[in-house]
Coordinates of C-alpha atoms in Angstrom, one line a residue:
M60 CA -11.4 13.0 -6.9
K61 CA -13.1 9.9 -8.3
T62 CA -16.2 9.6 -10.4
S63 CA -19.0 7.2 -9.7
D64 CA -17.5 4.7 -12.0
G65 CA -14.2 4.4 -10.1
F66 CA -12.0 6.4 -12.5
S67 CA -9.5 8.8 -11.0
L68 CA -9.3 12.0 -12.9
N69 CA -6.3 13.5 -11.1
A70 CA -2.7 12.6 -11.6
E71 CA -1.4 9.3 -10.1
S72 CA 2.1 8.3 -9.2
D73 CA 4.1 6.1 -11.5
V74 CA 4.3 2.7 -10.1
S75 CA 5.6 -0.3 -12.0
F76 CA 6.4 -3.9 -11.1
T77 CA 7.6 -6.8 -13.1
T78 CA 7.7 -10.2 -11.6
E79 CA 10.1 -13.0 -12.4
S80 CA 9.1 -15.3 -15.2
G81 CA 8.4 -18.9 -14.5
T82 CA 5.6 -21.4 -14.7
P83 CA 4.0 -22.2 -11.3
S84 CA 4.2 -25.8 -10.3
T85 CA 1.3 -25.7 -7.7
A86 CA -2.4 -25.9 -8.4
K87 CA -3.0 -22.5 -7.0
Y88 CA -1.9 -18.9 -7.5
E89 CA 0.7 -17.6 -5.1
Y90 CA 2.0 -14.1 -4.6
G91 CA 3.8 -12.7 -7.6
V92 CA 2.8 -15.6 -10.0
H93 CA 1.8 -14.5 -13.5
L94 CA -2.0 -14.6 -14.1
Q95 CA -2.4 -17.2 -16.9
T96 CA -5.0 -16.9 -19.6
S97 CA -6.3 -19.4 -22.2
D98 CA -3.5 -18.4 -24.7
S99 CA -0.8 -16.8 -22.6
F100 CA -0.9 -14.5 -19.6
L101 CA -2.9 -11.4 -18.6
R102 CA -1.1 -8.4 -20.1
F103 CA -0.8 -5.3 -17.9
P104 CA 0.9 -2.5 -19.9
S105 CA 3.5 -0.7 -17.8
P106 CA 6.4 1.7 -18.2
V107 CA 9.2 -0.8 -17.6
T108 CA 12.4 0.9 -18.9
S109 CA 10.9 4.3 -20.0
S110 CA 7.7 6.1 -20.0
L111 CA 6.5 4.1 -23.1
C112 CA 4.0 1.4 -22.5
T113 CA 5.3 -2.2 -22.6
D114 CA 2.4 -4.5 -23.5
N115 CA 4.3 -7.8 -22.6
N116 CA 4.4 -7.0 -18.9
P117 CA 2.3 -9.7 -17.1
A118 CA -0.1 -9.0 -14.3
A119 CA 0.9 -10.8 -11.1
F120 CA -1.3 -12.4 -8.4
L121 CA -2.0 -10.1 -5.4
V122 CA 0.2 -7.3 -6.8
N123 CA -1.9 -4.2 -6.8
Q124 CA -0.7 -1.7 -9.4
A125 CA -1.7 1.8 -10.7
V126 CA 0.5 3.0 -13.5
K127 CA 0.4 5.4 -16.4
C128 CA 2.4 5.3 -19.7
T129 CA 2.5 6.8 -23.1
R130 CA 2.1 5.5 -26.7
R131 CA 3.5 6.9 -29.8
I132 CA 0.8 6.3 -32.4
N133 CA 0.1 7.1 -36.0
L134 CA -3.5 8.5 -35.8
E135 CA -4.2 7.3 -39.3
Q136 CA -3.7 3.7 -38.2
C137 CA -5.6 3.9 -34.9
E138 CA -8.1 1.3 -36.0
E139 CA -5.3 -1.3 -36.5
I140 CA -3.6 -0.8 -33.1
E141 CA -4.9 -3.5 -30.8
A142 CA -3.8 -1.8 -27.5
L143 CA -6.1 1.1 -28.3
G144 CA -9.2 -1.1 -28.6
M145 CA -11.5 -2.3 -25.8
A146 CA -11.4 -5.9 -27.0
Y147 CA -7.7 -6.1 -26.2
Y148 CA -8.4 -5.9 -22.5
S149 CA -11.9 -7.5 -22.3
S150 CA -11.4 -10.6 -24.5
P151 CA -8.8 -12.6 -22.5
K152 CA -10.1 -15.4 -20.2
I153 CA -8.1 -16.0 -17.0
L154 CA -7.4 -19.5 -15.8
R155 CA -9.0 -20.1 -12.4
V156 CA -5.8 -21.8 -11.2
P157 CA -2.5 -22.2 -13.1
N158 CA -2.4 -24.8 -15.8
S159 CA -6.1 -25.6 -15.5
R160 CA -8.9 -25.8 -18.0
T161 CA -11.4 -23.8 -16.0
E162 CA -11.6 -20.2 -17.5
V163 CA -12.9 -17.1 -15.8
P164 CA -14.2 -14.6 -18.4
I165 CA -13.6 -10.8 -17.9
T166 CA -16.9 -9.0 -17.3
V167 CA -17.2 -5.4 -18.4
Q168 CA -18.9 -3.5 -15.6
S169 CA -18.9 0.0 -17.0
I170 CA -17.9 2.0 -20.1
V171 CA -17.4 5.7 -19.8
I172 CA -16.9 7.9 -22.9
Q173 CA -14.9 11.1 -22.5
S174 CA -15.3 13.8 -25.2
L175 CA -12.7 16.3 -26.4
N176 CA -13.9 18.8 -23.8
K177 CA -13.5 16.3 -21.0
T178 CA -17.2 15.6 -20.4
L179 CA -18.1 12.1 -19.3
T180 CA -21.0 9.9 -20.4
R181 CA -21.7 6.4 -19.2
L182 CA -22.9 3.9 -21.8
A183 CA -25.9 1.7 -20.9
D184 CA -24.6 -1.1 -23.1
T185 CA -21.4 -2.9 -22.0
G186 CA -20.8 -4.5 -25.4
V187 CA -17.5 -4.2 -27.3
V188 CA -17.0 -0.8 -28.8
K189 CA -14.4 -0.5 -31.6
Q190 CA -12.2 2.5 -32.2
A191 CA -12.9 4.4 -35.4
L192 CA -11.1 7.0 -37.5
V193 CA -13.4 9.9 -38.2
E194 CA -12.9 13.0 -40.4
A195 CA -13.8 16.2 -38.6
G196 CA -13.4 18.9 -41.2
A197 CA -9.7 19.5 -41.9
V198 CA -8.5 17.1 -39.2
N199 CA -8.9 13.5 -38.3
I200 CA -9.9 12.1 -34.9
C201 CA -10.0 8.6 -33.5
T202 CA -13.0 7.8 -31.3
N203 CA -13.5 5.1 -28.7
V204 CA -9.8 4.9 -27.8
V205 CA -9.0 3.3 -24.5
L206 CA -7.7 5.9 -22.0
E207 CA -8.0 4.1 -18.7
V208 CA -8.3 0.4 -17.7
K209 CA -9.3 -0.8 -14.3
Y210 CA -9.2 -4.6 -13.4
S211 CA -10.9 -5.9 -10.2
L212 CA -10.1 -9.5 -9.6
T213 CA -11.8 -11.6 -6.8
Y214 CA -9.8 -14.5 -5.3
T215 CA -10.3 -17.1 -2.6
D216 CA -8.1 -18.3 0.3
A217 CA -7.1 -21.3 -1.8
G218 CA -5.4 -19.1 -4.4
E219 CA -8.2 -19.3 -7.1
I220 CA -9.5 -16.5 -9.3
T221 CA -13.3 -16.6 -9.1
K222 CA -14.3 -13.3 -10.8
A223 CA -12.8 -10.7 -13.1
D224 CA -14.4 -7.2 -13.6
L225 CA -13.3 -4.5 -15.9
S226 CA -14.1 -0.8 -16.1
L227 CA -13.0 1.3 -19.1
L228 CA -12.7 4.9 -20.0
L229 CA -12.8 5.5 -23.7
G230 CA -12.1 8.9 -25.3
T231 CA -11.5 10.8 -28.6
V232 CA -8.0 11.4 -29.7
S233 CA -6.8 14.1 -32.1
N234 CA -3.4 15.1 -33.4
A235 CA -3.2 17.5 -30.5
V236 CA -2.9 14.7 -27.9
V237 CA -0.4 12.5 -29.7
P238 CA 1.6 10.8 -28.1
L239 CA -1.3 9.2 -26.1
Q240 CA -1.2 8.7 -22.3
Q241 CA -3.0 5.7 -20.9
K242 CA -3.7 4.7 -17.3
F243 CA -3.9 1.1 -16.0
E244 CA -5.0 -0.2 -12.6
I245 CA -5.4 -3.7 -11.1
H246 CA -6.4 -4.7 -7.6
F247 CA -7.4 -7.9 -5.9
I248 CA -10.4 -8.4 -3.6
Q249 CA -10.6 -11.5 -1.3
Q250 CA -13.9 -13.3 -1.6
N251 CA -16.5 -13.0 1.1
T252 CA -14.7 -10.2 2.8
K253 CA -16.0 -6.7 3.6
P254 CA -14.1 -3.6 2.4
V255 CA -11.2 -2.7 4.8
P256 CA -12.1 0.5 6.7
L257 CA -9.5 3.2 6.8
S258 CA -7.8 4.3 10.0
G259 CA -8.0 8.0 9.0
N260 CA -8.3 10.2 5.9
P261 CA -5.6 11.2 5.6
G262 CA -4.2 11.4 9.1
Y263 CA -4.7 8.7 11.8
V264 CA -7.7 8.9 14.1
A265 CA -7.1 8.2 17.8
G266 CA -8.4 4.7 18.8
L267 CA -8.2 3.2 15.3
P268 CA -5.6 0.4 14.5
L269 CA -2.3 1.1 12.8
A270 CA -2.2 0.1 9.1
A271 CA 0.8 -2.2 8.6
G272 CA 2.1 -5.0 6.4
F273 CA 5.2 -6.7 5.0
Q274 CA 7.2 -6.7 1.8
P275 CA 7.9 -10.2 0.5
H276 CA 10.9 -9.0 -1.6
K277 CA 12.4 -5.8 -2.8
G278 CA 10.5 -4.1 -5.5
S279 CA 7.1 -5.6 -4.5
G280 CA 4.2 -3.8 -2.9
I281 CA 3.1 -4.0 0.7
I282 CA 1.0 -7.1 1.6
Q283 CA -1.7 -6.5 4.2
T284 CA -4.2 -8.8 5.8
M285 CA -7.9 -7.9 5.2
N286 CA -8.4 -7.7 8.9
R287 CA -7.3 -4.1 9.7
Y288 CA -7.3 -5.0 13.5
G289 CA -4.8 -7.9 12.9
Q290 CA -2.1 -6.0 11.0
F291 CA -0.1 -4.8 14.0
T292 CA -0.8 -6.7 17.2
I293 CA 0.8 -7.3 20.6
L294 CA 0.3 -9.9 23.4
R295 CA -3.1 -9.8 25.1
S296 CA -3.3 -10.1 28.8
T297 CA -5.7 -12.7 30.2
A298 CA -6.8 -13.9 33.6
E299 CA -4.8 -17.1 33.3
Q300 CA -1.5 -15.2 32.5
D301 CA -0.1 -18.3 30.9
C302 CA 2.0 -17.4 27.8
F303 CA 1.4 -20.8 26.2
A304 CA -2.3 -20.9 27.0
I305 CA -2.9 -17.6 25.2
E306 CA -1.2 -18.6 21.9
G307 CA -2.8 -16.7 19.0
I308 CA -4.7 -14.3 21.2
R309 CA -3.5 -10.8 20.3
T310 CA -4.8 -7.3 20.7
P311 CA -4.4 -4.6 18.0
V312 CA -2.1 -1.5 18.4
L313 CA -4.4 1.5 18.4
F314 CA -3.2 4.9 17.4
G315 CA -2.5 7.3 20.3
Y316 CA -3.1 4.6 23.0
N317 CA -0.1 3.7 25.2
M318 CA -0.5 0.0 26.0
Q319 CA 1.1 -2.6 28.2
S320 CA 0.4 -6.3 28.4
G321 CA 2.1 -9.5 29.6
C322 CA 2.0 -13.1 30.6
K323 CA 3.9 -15.6 32.7
L324 CA 6.3 -18.3 31.4
R325 CA 7.2 -21.3 33.4
L326 CA 10.5 -23.0 32.6
T327 CA 11.5 -26.4 33.6
G328 CA 14.7 -28.4 33.2
A329 CA 13.1 -30.4 30.4
T330 CA 13.2 -27.4 28.0
T331 CA 16.4 -26.3 26.2
C332 CA 17.4 -22.7 25.9
P333 CA 17.3 -22.4 22.0
L334 CA 13.8 -23.9 21.9
V335 CA 12.5 -21.6 24.6
V336 CA 14.0 -18.5 23.0
E337 CA 12.3 -19.3 19.6
K338 CA 9.0 -19.9 21.3
V339 CA 9.2 -16.7 23.3
K340 CA 10.1 -14.6 20.3
N341 CA 7.0 -16.0 18.5
R342 CA 4.8 -15.1 21.5
L343 CA 6.1 -11.6 21.7
K344 CA 6.1 -10.8 17.9
G345 CA 3.2 -12.9 16.8
Q346 CA 2.9 -14.9 13.6
S347 CA 3.3 -12.0 11.2
F348 CA 5.2 -9.1 12.7
P349 CA 5.0 -6.2 10.2
D350 CA 8.0 -4.7 8.3
Y351 CA 6.3 -1.4 7.4
V352 CA 3.7 0.9 9.0
A353 CA 1.5 3.3 6.9
P354 CA 2.4 6.9 7.5
F355 CA -1.3 7.9 7.1
G356 CA -4.5 6.1 7.8
N357 CA -5.4 6.0 4.1
S358 CA -1.9 5.2 2.6
R359 CA -2.0 2.9 -0.4
A360 CA -0.1 -0.4 -0.4
Q361 CA 1.6 0.3 -3.8
D362 CA 3.2 3.5 -2.5
V363 CA 6.0 1.6 -0.8
L364 CA 8.5 4.5 -0.6
D365 CA 6.0 6.5 1.6
W366 CA 5.7 3.7 4.2
V367 CA 7.6 3.8 7.4
P368 CA 10.0 0.8 8.0
V369 CA 9.9 -0.8 11.4
H370 CA 13.4 -0.7 12.9
F371 CA 13.9 -3.9 14.9
V372 CA 16.5 -3.7 17.6
S373 CA 17.7 -6.5 19.9
Q374 CA 19.4 -5.9 23.3
A375 CA 21.0 -8.7 25.2
P376 CA 23.7 -8.8 27.9
H377 CA 26.6 -11.1 27.2
V378 CA 27.0 -13.4 30.2
K379 CA 28.9 -16.7 29.9
D380 CA 27.1 -20.0 30.4
S381 CA 23.7 -18.3 30.5
C382 CA 20.5 -18.3 28.4
Q383 CA 19.7 -15.1 26.6
L384 CA 15.9 -15.1 26.9
P385 CA 13.7 -12.3 25.4
V386 CA 11.5 -10.9 28.2
A387 CA 10.1 -7.7 26.7
L388 CA 9.2 -6.1 23.4
V389 CA 9.1 -2.3 23.6
I390 CA 7.5 -0.5 20.6
E391 CA 7.9 3.2 20.2
V392 CA 5.8 5.0 17.6
K393 CA 6.8 8.6 16.8
W394 CA 4.2 10.8 15.1
T395 CA 3.8 14.4 14.1
K396 CA 1.1 16.9 13.2
Y397 CA 1.1 17.4 9.5
G398 CA -0.5 20.1 7.4
S399 CA -2.5 23.1 8.3
L400 CA -2.6 24.5 11.9
L401 CA -6.4 24.7 11.6
N402 CA -6.8 21.0 10.7
P403 CA -3.6 19.1 11.5
Q404 CA -3.3 15.5 10.4
A405 CA -1.5 12.8 12.4
K406 CA 1.4 11.2 10.5
I407 CA 3.7 8.4 11.7
V408 CA 7.3 9.2 11.1
N409 CA 9.2 6.5 12.9
V410 CA 8.6 3.1 14.5
T411 CA 11.1 1.2 16.6
A412 CA 10.6 -2.3 18.1
N413 CA 13.2 -3.1 20.8
L414 CA 13.5 -6.8 21.8
I415 CA 15.0 -6.9 25.3
S416 CA 16.6 -10.1 26.6
S417 CA 17.9 -11.0 30.0
S418 CA 20.5 -13.6 31.1
F419 CA 19.3 -16.6 33.0
P420 CA 21.4 -19.5 34.2
E421 CA 20.7 -22.8 32.6
T422 CA 17.8 -24.5 34.5
N423 CA 18.8 -27.5 36.5
S424 CA 17.0 -30.7 36.0
G425 CA 13.8 -30.8 38.0
S426 CA 13.8 -27.1 39.0
E427 CA 11.2 -24.6 37.8
R428 CA 11.3 -20.9 37.2
T429 CA 8.6 -18.3 36.4
I430 CA 9.5 -15.5 34.0
L431 CA 7.3 -12.5 33.2
L432 CA 7.0 -11.5 29.5
S433 CA 5.7 -8.0 28.7
T434 CA 5.0 -5.8 25.7
V435 CA 4.9 -2.0 25.8
V436 CA 3.6 0.4 23.2
T437 CA 4.3 4.1 23.5
F438 CA 3.2 6.9 21.2
V439 CA 5.5 10.0 21.2
D440 CA 4.4 13.3 19.7
V441 CA 7.5 14.8 18.0
S442 CA 5.7 17.8 16.4
A443 CA 7.7 21.0 16.3
P444 CA 5.9 23.8 18.3
A445 CA 3.9 26.1 16.1
E446 CA 5.4 29.6 15.9
A447 CA 3.3 32.5 14.9
G448 CA 4.7 34.3 12.0
F449 CA 4.9 38.1 11.9
R450 CA 5.9 40.3 9.1
A451 CA 9.1 42.4 9.5
R452 CA 8.6 45.8 10.9
P453 CA 8.6 48.4 8.1
T454 CA 11.7 50.6 7.8
I455 CA 11.5 54.3 7.1
N456 CA 13.9 55.3 4.3
A457 CA 13.1 59.0 4.0
K458 CA 15.5 61.9 3.5
L459 CA 14.8 65.6 4.3
P460 CA 15.8 68.3 1.8
F461 CA 19.2 69.7 2.5
N462 CA 17.7 73.2 3.3
F463 CA 14.8 72.0 5.4
F464 CA 15.9 73.8 8.6
F465 CA 17.1 77.0 6.7
P466 CA 17.6 79.7 8.0
F467 CA 17.8 78.2 11.6
V468 CA 20.7 75.9 10.8

């Protein structure tokens, strides 16, 4: 459940990511590059080696994160601990591009105050609020302590940061809640783009596109294009049926819809086998064939372990002196009904992409051959049949008195 200010009040999974250090040499931010500030880099506290917060963990470009960590603090010194104050997160100025002089200030969008009894109050003023140690009878409490931090960074296609927004949840801390738990979140929004609609909540809805993406390297999150209809695509059939004429024209894979498309490829003696094989693979798979598919329509990109990997299989006969040319891409998506029988949710459990090749003799000079390329998508319901549950029949465990039938027996 989320409040109107974007703060999540329920538990979140622990997700942490640390990028490799290094100074970028290009005049733009690339995936995984540290976000530079006027004095260092944008710090994003994370539990790196333990549950304790590590403040020197840098925020990385296009790496969405949502983490929680704990701090061991001395409540008497809460006014001196920078990481507990709002200014620690709102004062840095992010460089628009690496090693530039143009700075993007962090704008505080909202400040919410949480009392000891968990009630929330939004402040009208977004100015800096300092933490303060207050005596409350026999105990001391520290007010205006940062509990949650949420960064929202806007970027362009050119790898530039254009806007940085910040939402904060401040609270009151007493000796009863030490050590202190904090939550941090950062996500990136591409400029001049609309919010990406979900393909289901949580389960997939028939007719909506599959949510898919790729993982640049192990340990990173899932990268998705902002166009939900362009994340998992196949060849699109046209009237021309010419494979090279329809380059870049794709159709999205829609959940629950079995699909088939194709085109014709004309081969001449002027083309070599390796060149044709590479071009055909690019036509069948597209420019960005995904590595992972979301199990649900609302799966988050940072929950990598929940995503379903795409198993890519190649089948080709071994014939001597022949060209092993891919002719078909067969995609099988297995899904199951998840949850209650009254309201089952569609969940994807397995995705297999089978690239099928055929053997063709090397084309003689001057001859021409036409080959049909095709793509097939099949959805298979692997749900186990629902079985009605019945309670076990009651057993009678009663004994009659030994003289019940006296004097007849």
